[in-house]
Amino acid sequence: MGSDAKVNKGKALKKGAKIGLTAPAGPTDEDKLNKGITILRKLGFYVEIGLTCYQNEGGYLAGSANLRANELNQMFANPDIDAIFCLRGGYGAMQILPFLNFELIAAQPKMLIGYSDITALHIALQQKSALATIHGPMPASDLISASDFTLQALLSVITNAHLGGRIENPPGKIMECLVPGNAEGILTGGNLALITSLLGTPFEINTKGKILFLEEIGEEPYRIDRMLTQLALAGKFADAEGILLGSWTGCQSSDPKSFQVRDLFRRIIAPFGKPTLMNIRAGHCEPTVTLPFGIPAILQAEEGKLFYFNP
């Protein structure tokens, strides 16, 4: 099933919905797990906790790849589970891609919520299962200390079930135009390192007809340069309809002679001439907005506006 197939969307969540909580990437500790569960319950959801949430393999994995993949498959197959939250990011989501049942997932569409390392799942599920997914905060790494803005931004998307709306930054944070123009396309993307790591695999991102969102954390500008250049050489900016640049937390250089991230945007991305917005407050930042991936969006760069709508 390719990326141009009919979009499969999970249903809107209401109070009393059951959330499947799974750890497809890294582990967490018991305190953060319990706090994350408490937050989901306070939001009005029942929580079914996967076994992966209690696992730690090798210090950075929440169990074996088979365990993590099987649990995700089972949560999609379970008719009692209404949506799936990824516990946290870290590393490991790439490992489970070969073991996912994409046909089952397409037949049992549900919202999958997460970001960072979960980018691997966003791209794979969008392209192999035509599933709309949610780039949003996760219980053990974000929701336990989330602001009211972050919580409301999340709820506005997951209770709306992609019906449409405007994505707006927190007050006082302006979406900035890098390249003027308007673009329409399917919203996709995520973490820059994960996207470049998937190049050359069966899960390589397809940006044709897409609005590409990118964010990163803790990378020096020269490393950002390398990854952006790799995407450029792979044709991903040329193929895209428009580009959104999110948060780049901890990606500044202390060297006064170094290029900074915005210099790289002007040098590498702007020459492609695609309508581009910077400072989308999504990714590794707080407060953060929630982005609905896999569905149409409209980017109005000069006006600093971003909309999504039901296909």
JSON list of N, CA and C in Angstrom, two decimals, residues 58-109:
[
{"chain": "A", "resi": 58, "resn": "GLY", "atom": "N", "xyz": [19.41, -3.58, 27.58]},
{"chain": "A", "resi": 58, "resn": "GLY", "atom": "CA", "xyz": [20.64, -2.92, 27.14]},
{"chain": "A", "resi": 58, "resn": "GLY", "atom": "C", "xyz": [20.76, -1.47, 27.56]},
{"chain": "A", "resi": 59, "resn": "GLY", "atom": "N", "xyz": [19.85, -1.01, 28.41]},
{"chain": "A", "resi": 59, "resn": "GLY", "atom": "CA", "xyz": [19.93, 0.35, 28.90]},
{"chain": "A", "resi": 59, "resn": "GLY", "atom": "C", "xyz": [19.24, 1.39, 28.05]},
{"chain": "A", "resi": 60, "resn": "TYR", "atom": "N", "xyz": [18.95, 1.07, 26.76]},
{"chain": "A", "resi": 60, "resn": "TYR", "atom": "CA", "xyz": [18.32, 2.08, 25.90]},
{"chain": "A", "resi": 60, "resn": "TYR", "atom": "C", "xyz": [17.16, 1.54, 25.06]},
{"chain": "A", "resi": 61, "resn": "LEU", "atom": "N", "xyz": [16.75, 0.30, 25.31]},
{"chain": "A", "resi": 61, "resn": "LEU", "atom": "CA", "xyz": [15.63, -0.28, 24.58]},
{"chain": "A", "resi": 61, "resn": "LEU", "atom": "C", "xyz": [14.57, -0.78, 25.55]},
{"chain": "A", "resi": 62, "resn": "ALA", "atom": "N", "xyz": [13.31, -0.60, 25.18]},
{"chain": "A", "resi": 62, "resn": "ALA", "atom": "CA", "xyz": [12.19, -1.07, 26.02]},
{"chain": "A", "resi": 62, "resn": "ALA", "atom": "C", "xyz": [11.81, -2.49, 25.60]},
{"chain": "A", "resi": 63, "resn": "GLY", "atom": "N", "xyz": [12.77, -3.40, 25.70]},
{"chain": "A", "resi": 63, "resn": "GLY", "atom": "CA", "xyz": [12.51, -4.78, 25.30]},
{"chain": "A", "resi": 63, "resn": "GLY", "atom": "C", "xyz": [13.03, -5.09, 23.92]},
{"chain": "A", "resi": 64, "resn": "SER", "atom": "N", "xyz": [12.90, -6.33, 23.52]},
{"chain": "A", "resi": 64, "resn": "SER", "atom": "CA", "xyz": [13.38, -6.77, 22.20]},
{"chain": "A", "resi": 64, "resn": "SER", "atom": "C", "xyz": [12.55, -6.13, 21.10]},
{"chain": "A", "resi": 65, "resn": "ALA", "atom": "N", "xyz": [13.10, -6.11, 19.89]},
{"chain": "A", "resi": 65, "resn": "ALA", "atom": "CA", "xyz": [12.38, -5.55, 18.74]},
{"chain": "A", "resi": 65, "resn": "ALA", "atom": "C", "xyz": [11.09, -6.32, 18.49]},
{"chain": "A", "resi": 66, "resn": "ASN", "atom": "N", "xyz": [11.15, -7.64, 18.63]},
{"chain": "A", "resi": 66, "resn": "ASN", "atom": "CA", "xyz": [9.94, -8.44, 18.42]},
{"chain": "A", "resi": 66, "resn": "ASN", "atom": "C", "xyz": [8.86, -8.12, 19.44]},
{"chain": "A", "resi": 67, "resn": "LEU", "atom": "N", "xyz": [9.25, -7.97, 20.70]},
{"chain": "A", "resi": 67, "resn": "LEU", "atom": "CA", "xyz": [8.28, -7.65, 21.74]},
{"chain": "A", "resi": 67, "resn": "LEU", "atom": "C", "xyz": [7.61, -6.30, 21.45]},
{"chain": "A", "resi": 68, "resn": "ARG", "atom": "N", "xyz": [8.43, -5.32, 21.12]},
{"chain": "A", "resi": 68, "resn": "ARG", "atom": "CA", "xyz": [7.89, -3.98, 20.87]},
{"chain": "A", "resi": 68, "resn": "ARG", "atom": "C", "xyz": [6.99, -3.94, 19.64]},
{"chain": "A", "resi": 69, "resn": "ALA", "atom": "N", "xyz": [7.40, -4.64, 18.57]},
{"chain": "A", "resi": 69, "resn": "ALA", "atom": "CA", "xyz": [6.58, -4.68, 17.36]},
{"chain": "A", "resi": 69, "resn": "ALA", "atom": "C", "xyz": [5.28, -5.45, 17.59]},
{"chain": "A", "resi": 70, "resn": "ASN", "atom": "N", "xyz": [5.38, -6.60, 18.25]},
{"chain": "A", "resi": 70, "resn": "ASN", "atom": "CA", "xyz": [4.17, -7.40, 18.49]},
{"chain": "A", "resi": 70, "resn": "ASN", "atom": "C", "xyz": [3.17, -6.64, 19.35]},
{"chain": "A", "resi": 71, "resn": "GLU", "atom": "N", "xyz": [3.67, -5.91, 20.33]},
{"chain": "A", "resi": 71, "resn": "GLU", "atom": "CA", "xyz": [2.75, -5.15, 21.19]},
{"chain": "A", "resi": 71, "resn": "GLU", "atom": "C", "xyz": [2.04, -4.06, 20.40]},
{"chain": "A", "resi": 72, "resn": "LEU", "atom": "N", "xyz": [2.77, -3.39, 19.52]},
{"chain": "A", "resi": 72, "resn": "LEU", "atom": "CA", "xyz": [2.13, -2.35, 18.70]},
{"chain": "A", "resi": 72, "resn": "LEU", "atom": "C", "xyz": [1.11, -2.97, 17.74]},
{"chain": "A", "resi": 73, "resn": "ASN", "atom": "N", "xyz": [1.46, -4.08, 17.11]},
{"chain": "A", "resi": 73, "resn": "ASN", "atom": "CA", "xyz": [0.50, -4.78, 16.25]},
{"chain": "A", "resi": 73, "resn": "ASN", "atom": "C", "xyz": [-0.75, -5.16, 17.03]},
{"chain": "A", "resi": 74, "resn": "GLN", "atom": "N", "xyz": [-0.56, -5.69, 18.22]},
{"chain": "A", "resi": 74, "resn": "GLN", "atom": "CA", "xyz": [-1.70, -6.14, 19.03]},
{"chain": "A", "resi": 74, "resn": "GLN", "atom": "C", "xyz": [-2.59, -4.98, 19.47]},
{"chain": "A", "resi": 75, "resn": "MET", "atom": "N", "xyz": [-1.96, -3.83, 19.74]},
{"chain": "A", "resi": 75, "resn": "MET", "atom": "CA", "xyz": [-2.77, -2.68, 20.14]},
{"chain": "A", "resi": 75, "resn": "MET", "atom": "C", "xyz": [-3.60, -2.15, 18.97]},
{"chain": "A", "resi": 76, "resn": "PHE", "atom": "N", "xyz": [-3.07, -2.21, 17.77]},
{"chain": "A", "resi": 76, "resn": "PHE", "atom": "CA", "xyz": [-3.89, -1.84, 16.61]},
{"chain": "A", "resi": 76, "resn": "PHE", "atom": "C", "xyz": [-5.00, -2.86, 16.39]},
{"chain": "A", "resi": 77, "resn": "ALA", "atom": "N", "xyz": [-4.73, -4.12, 16.63]},
{"chain": "A", "resi": 77, "resn": "ALA", "atom": "CA", "xyz": [-5.72, -5.17, 16.39]},
{"chain": "A", "resi": 77, "resn": "ALA", "atom": "C", "xyz": [-6.81, -5.18, 17.46]},
{"chain": "A", "resi": 78, "resn": "ASN", "atom": "N", "xyz": [-6.52, -4.70, 18.65]},
{"chain": "A", "resi": 78, "resn": "ASN", "atom": "CA", "xyz": [-7.46, -4.76, 19.77]},
{"chain": "A", "resi": 78, "resn": "ASN", "atom": "C", "xyz": [-8.59, -3.75, 19.59]},
{"chain": "A", "resi": 79, "resn": "PRO", "atom": "N", "xyz": [-9.84, -4.21, 19.39]},
{"chain": "A", "resi": 79, "resn": "PRO", "atom": "CA", "xyz": [-10.95, -3.27, 19.15]},
{"chain": "A", "resi": 79, "resn": "PRO", "atom": "C", "xyz": [-11.30, -2.42, 20.36]},
{"chain": "A", "resi": 80, "resn": "ASP", "atom": "N", "xyz": [-10.83, -2.80, 21.54]},
{"chain": "A", "resi": 80, "resn": "ASP", "atom": "CA", "xyz": [-11.13, -2.03, 22.75]},
{"chain": "A", "resi": 80, "resn": "ASP", "atom": "C", "xyz": [-10.22, -0.82, 22.92]},
{"chain": "A", "resi": 81, "resn": "ILE", "atom": "N", "xyz": [-9.13, -0.77, 22.17]},
{"chain": "A", "resi": 81, "resn": "ILE", "atom": "CA", "xyz": [-8.20, 0.35, 22.26]},
{"chain": "A", "resi": 81, "resn": "ILE", "atom": "C", "xyz": [-8.54, 1.37, 21.18]},
{"chain": "A", "resi": 82, "resn": "ASP", "atom": "N", "xyz": [-8.73, 2.62, 21.60]},
{"chain": "A", "resi": 82, "resn": "ASP", "atom": "CA", "xyz": [-9.19, 3.68, 20.69]},
{"chain": "A", "resi": 82, "resn": "ASP", "atom": "C", "xyz": [-8.05, 4.47, 20.06]},
{"chain": "A", "resi": 83, "resn": "ALA", "atom": "N", "xyz": [-6.92, 4.59, 20.74]},
{"chain": "A", "resi": 83, "resn": "ALA", "atom": "CA", "xyz": [-5.75, 5.31, 20.22]},
{"chain": "A", "resi": 83, "resn": "ALA", "atom": "C", "xyz": [-4.52, 4.80, 20.96]},
{"chain": "A", "resi": 84, "resn": "ILE", "atom": "N", "xyz": [-3.36, 5.10, 20.41]},
{"chain": "A", "resi": 84, "resn": "ILE", "atom": "CA", "xyz": [-2.10, 4.59, 20.97]},
{"chain": "A", "resi": 84, "resn": "ILE", "atom": "C", "xyz": [-1.14, 5.74, 21.24]},
{"chain": "A", "resi": 85, "resn": "PHE", "atom": "N", "xyz": [-0.71, 5.86, 22.48]},
{"chain": "A", "resi": 85, "resn": "PHE", "atom": "CA", "xyz": [0.33, 6.82, 22.86]},
{"chain": "A", "resi": 85, "resn": "PHE", "atom": "C", "xyz": [1.65, 6.08, 22.98]},
{"chain": "A", "resi": 86, "resn": "CYS", "atom": "N", "xyz": [2.68, 6.66, 22.37]},
{"chain": "A", "resi": 86, "resn": "CYS", "atom": "CA", "xyz": [4.04, 6.15, 22.60]},
{"chain": "A", "resi": 86, "resn": "CYS", "atom": "C", "xyz": [4.56, 6.75, 23.90]},
{"chain": "A", "resi": 87, "resn": "LEU", "atom": "N", "xyz": [5.11, 5.90, 24.75]},
{"chain": "A", "resi": 87, "resn": "LEU", "atom": "CA", "xyz": [5.53, 6.32, 26.09]},
{"chain": "A", "resi": 87, "resn": "LEU", "atom": "C", "xyz": [6.58, 7.42, 26.04]},
{"chain": "A", "resi": 88, "resn": "ARG", "atom": "N", "xyz": [7.59, 7.23, 25.18]},
{"chain": "A", "resi": 88, "resn": "ARG", "atom": "CA", "xyz": [8.67, 8.21, 25.02]},
{"chain": "A", "resi": 88, "resn": "ARG", "atom": "C", "xyz": [9.43, 7.89, 23.74]},
{"chain": "A", "resi": 89, "resn": "GLY", "atom": "N", "xyz": [10.44, 8.71, 23.43]},
{"chain": "A", "resi": 89, "resn": "GLY", "atom": "CA", "xyz": [11.28, 8.45, 22.26]},
{"chain": "A", "resi": 89, "resn": "GLY", "atom": "C", "xyz": [12.55, 7.75, 22.69]},
{"chain": "A", "resi": 90, "resn": "GLY", "atom": "N", "xyz": [13.67, 8.42, 22.44]},
{"chain": "A", "resi": 90, "resn": "GLY", "atom": "CA", "xyz": [14.97, 7.80, 22.74]},
{"chain": "A", "resi": 90, "resn": "GLY", "atom": "C", "xyz": [15.55, 7.19, 21.49]},
{"chain": "A", "resi": 91, "resn": "TYR", "atom": "N", "xyz": [15.59, 5.87, 21.46]},
{"chain": "A", "resi": 91, "resn": "TYR", "atom": "CA", "xyz": [16.04, 5.15, 20.25]},
{"chain": "A", "resi": 91, "resn": "TYR", "atom": "C", "xyz": [15.41, 3.77, 20.24]},
{"chain": "A", "resi": 92, "resn": "GLY", "atom": "N", "xyz": [15.11, 3.28, 19.04]},
{"chain": "A", "resi": 92, "resn": "GLY", "atom": "CA", "xyz": [14.67, 1.91, 18.89]},
{"chain": "A", "resi": 92, "resn": "GLY", "atom": "C", "xyz": [13.51, 1.69, 17.93]},
{"chain": "A", "resi": 93, "resn": "ALA", "atom": "N", "xyz": [12.78, 2.76, 17.58]},
{"chain": "A", "resi": 93, "resn": "ALA", "atom": "CA", "xyz": [11.61, 2.57, 16.73]},
{"chain": "A", "resi": 93, "resn": "ALA", "atom": "C", "xyz": [11.98, 2.01, 15.36]},
{"chain": "A", "resi": 94, "resn": "MET", "atom": "N", "xyz": [13.13, 2.39, 14.83]},
{"chain": "A", "resi": 94, "resn": "MET", "atom": "CA", "xyz": [13.56, 1.86, 13.53]},
{"chain": "A", "resi": 94, "resn": "MET", "atom": "C", "xyz": [13.66, 0.35, 13.54]},
{"chain": "A", "resi": 95, "resn": "GLN", "atom": "N", "xyz": [14.07, -0.22, 14.68]},
{"chain": "A", "resi": 95, "resn": "GLN", "atom": "CA", "xyz": [14.30, -1.66, 14.76]},
{"chain": "A", "resi": 95, "resn": "GLN", "atom": "C", "xyz": [13.02, -2.46, 14.52]},
{"chain": "A", "resi": 96, "resn": "ILE", "atom": "N", "xyz": [11.88, -1.90, 14.84]},
{"chain": "A", "resi": 96, "resn": "ILE", "atom": "CA", "xyz": [10.65, -2.70, 14.78]},
{"chain": "A", "resi": 96, "resn": "ILE", "atom": "C", "xyz": [9.94, -2.61, 13.43]},
{"chain": "A", "resi": 97, "resn": "LEU", "atom": "N", "xyz": [10.41, -1.74, 12.54]},
{"chain": "A", "resi": 97, "resn": "LEU", "atom": "CA", "xyz": [9.70, -1.54, 11.27]},
{"chain": "A", "resi": 97, "resn": "LEU", "atom": "C", "xyz": [9.54, -2.83, 10.46]},
{"chain": "A", "resi": 98, "resn": "PRO", "atom": "N", "xyz": [10.55, -3.70, 10.37]},
{"chain": "A", "resi": 98, "resn": "PRO", "atom": "CA", "xyz": [10.37, -4.92, 9.56]},
{"chain": "A", "resi": 98, "resn": "PRO", "atom": "C", "xyz": [9.33, -5.88, 10.12]},
{"chain": "A", "resi": 99, "resn": "PHE", "atom": "N", "xyz": [8.95, -5.71, 11.39]},
{"chain": "A", "resi": 99, "resn": "PHE", "atom": "CA", "xyz": [8.05, -6.66, 12.05]},
{"chain": "A", "resi": 99, "resn": "PHE", "atom": "C", "xyz": [6.63, -6.14, 12.20]},
{"chain": "A", "resi": 100, "resn": "LEU", "atom": "N", "xyz": [6.34, -4.96, 11.66]},
{"chain": "A", "resi": 100, "resn": "LEU", "atom": "CA", "xyz": [4.99, -4.41, 11.78]},
{"chain": "A", "resi": 100, "resn": "LEU", "atom": "C", "xyz": [4.08, -4.98, 10.70]},
{"chain": "A", "resi": 101, "resn": "ASN", "atom": "N", "xyz": [2.83, -5.19, 11.07]},
{"chain": "A", "resi": 101, "resn": "ASN", "atom": "CA", "xyz": [1.82, -5.72, 10.16]},
{"chain": "A", "resi": 101, "resn": "ASN", "atom": "C", "xyz": [1.06, -4.54, 9.55]},
{"chain": "A", "resi": 102, "resn": "PHE", "atom": "N", "xyz": [1.57, -4.03, 8.43]},
{"chain": "A", "resi": 102, "resn": "PHE", "atom": "CA", "xyz": [1.03, -2.81, 7.86]},
{"chain": "A", "resi": 102, "resn": "PHE", "atom": "C", "xyz": [-0.39, -2.98, 7.32]},
{"chain": "A", "resi": 103, "resn": "GLU", "atom": "N", "xyz": [-0.71, -4.18, 6.83]},
{"chain": "A", "resi": 103, "resn": "GLU", "atom": "CA", "xyz": [-2.07, -4.43, 6.35]},
{"chain": "A", "resi": 103, "resn": "GLU", "atom": "C", "xyz": [-3.06, -4.42, 7.51]},
{"chain": "A", "resi": 104, "resn": "LEU", "atom": "N", "xyz": [-2.69, -5.05, 8.61]},
{"chain": "A", "resi": 104, "resn": "LEU", "atom": "CA", "xyz": [-3.54, -5.03, 9.80]},
{"chain": "A", "resi": 104, "resn": "LEU", "atom": "C", "xyz": [-3.76, -3.60, 10.28]},
{"chain": "A", "resi": 105, "resn": "ILE", "atom": "N", "xyz": [-2.69, -2.83, 10.32]},
{"chain": "A", "resi": 105, "resn": "ILE", "atom": "CA", "xyz": [-2.78, -1.45, 10.80]},
{"chain": "A", "resi": 105, "resn": "ILE", "atom": "C", "xyz": [-3.68, -0.62, 9.89]},
{"chain": "A", "resi": 106, "resn": "ALA", "atom": "N", "xyz": [-3.57, -0.82, 8.58]},
{"chain": "A", "resi": 106, "resn": "ALA", "atom": "CA", "xyz": [-4.43, -0.09, 7.65]},
{"chain": "A", "resi": 106, "resn": "ALA", "atom": "C", "xyz": [-5.90, -0.46, 7.85]},
{"chain": "A", "resi": 107, "resn": "ALA", "atom": "N", "xyz": [-6.14, -1.71, 8.21]},
{"chain": "A", "resi": 107, "resn": "ALA", "atom": "CA", "xyz": [-7.51, -2.19, 8.39]},
{"chain": "A", "resi": 107, "resn": "ALA", "atom": "C", "xyz": [-8.10, -1.79, 9.75]},
{"chain": "A", "resi": 108, "resn": "GLN", "atom": "N", "xyz": [-7.24, -1.43, 10.70]},
{"chain": "A", "resi": 108, "resn": "GLN", "atom": "CA", "xyz": [-7.68, -1.04, 12.05]},
{"chain": "A", "resi": 108, "resn": "GLN", "atom": "C", "xyz": [-7.09, 0.33, 12.40]},
{"chain": "A", "resi": 109, "resn": "PRO", "atom": "N", "xyz": [-7.44, 1.37, 11.65]},
{"chain": "A", "resi": 109, "resn": "PRO", "atom": "CA", "xyz": [-6.77, 2.66, 11.85]},
{"chain": "A", "resi": 109, "resn": "PRO", "atom": "C", "xyz": [-7.07, 3.28, 13.21]}
]
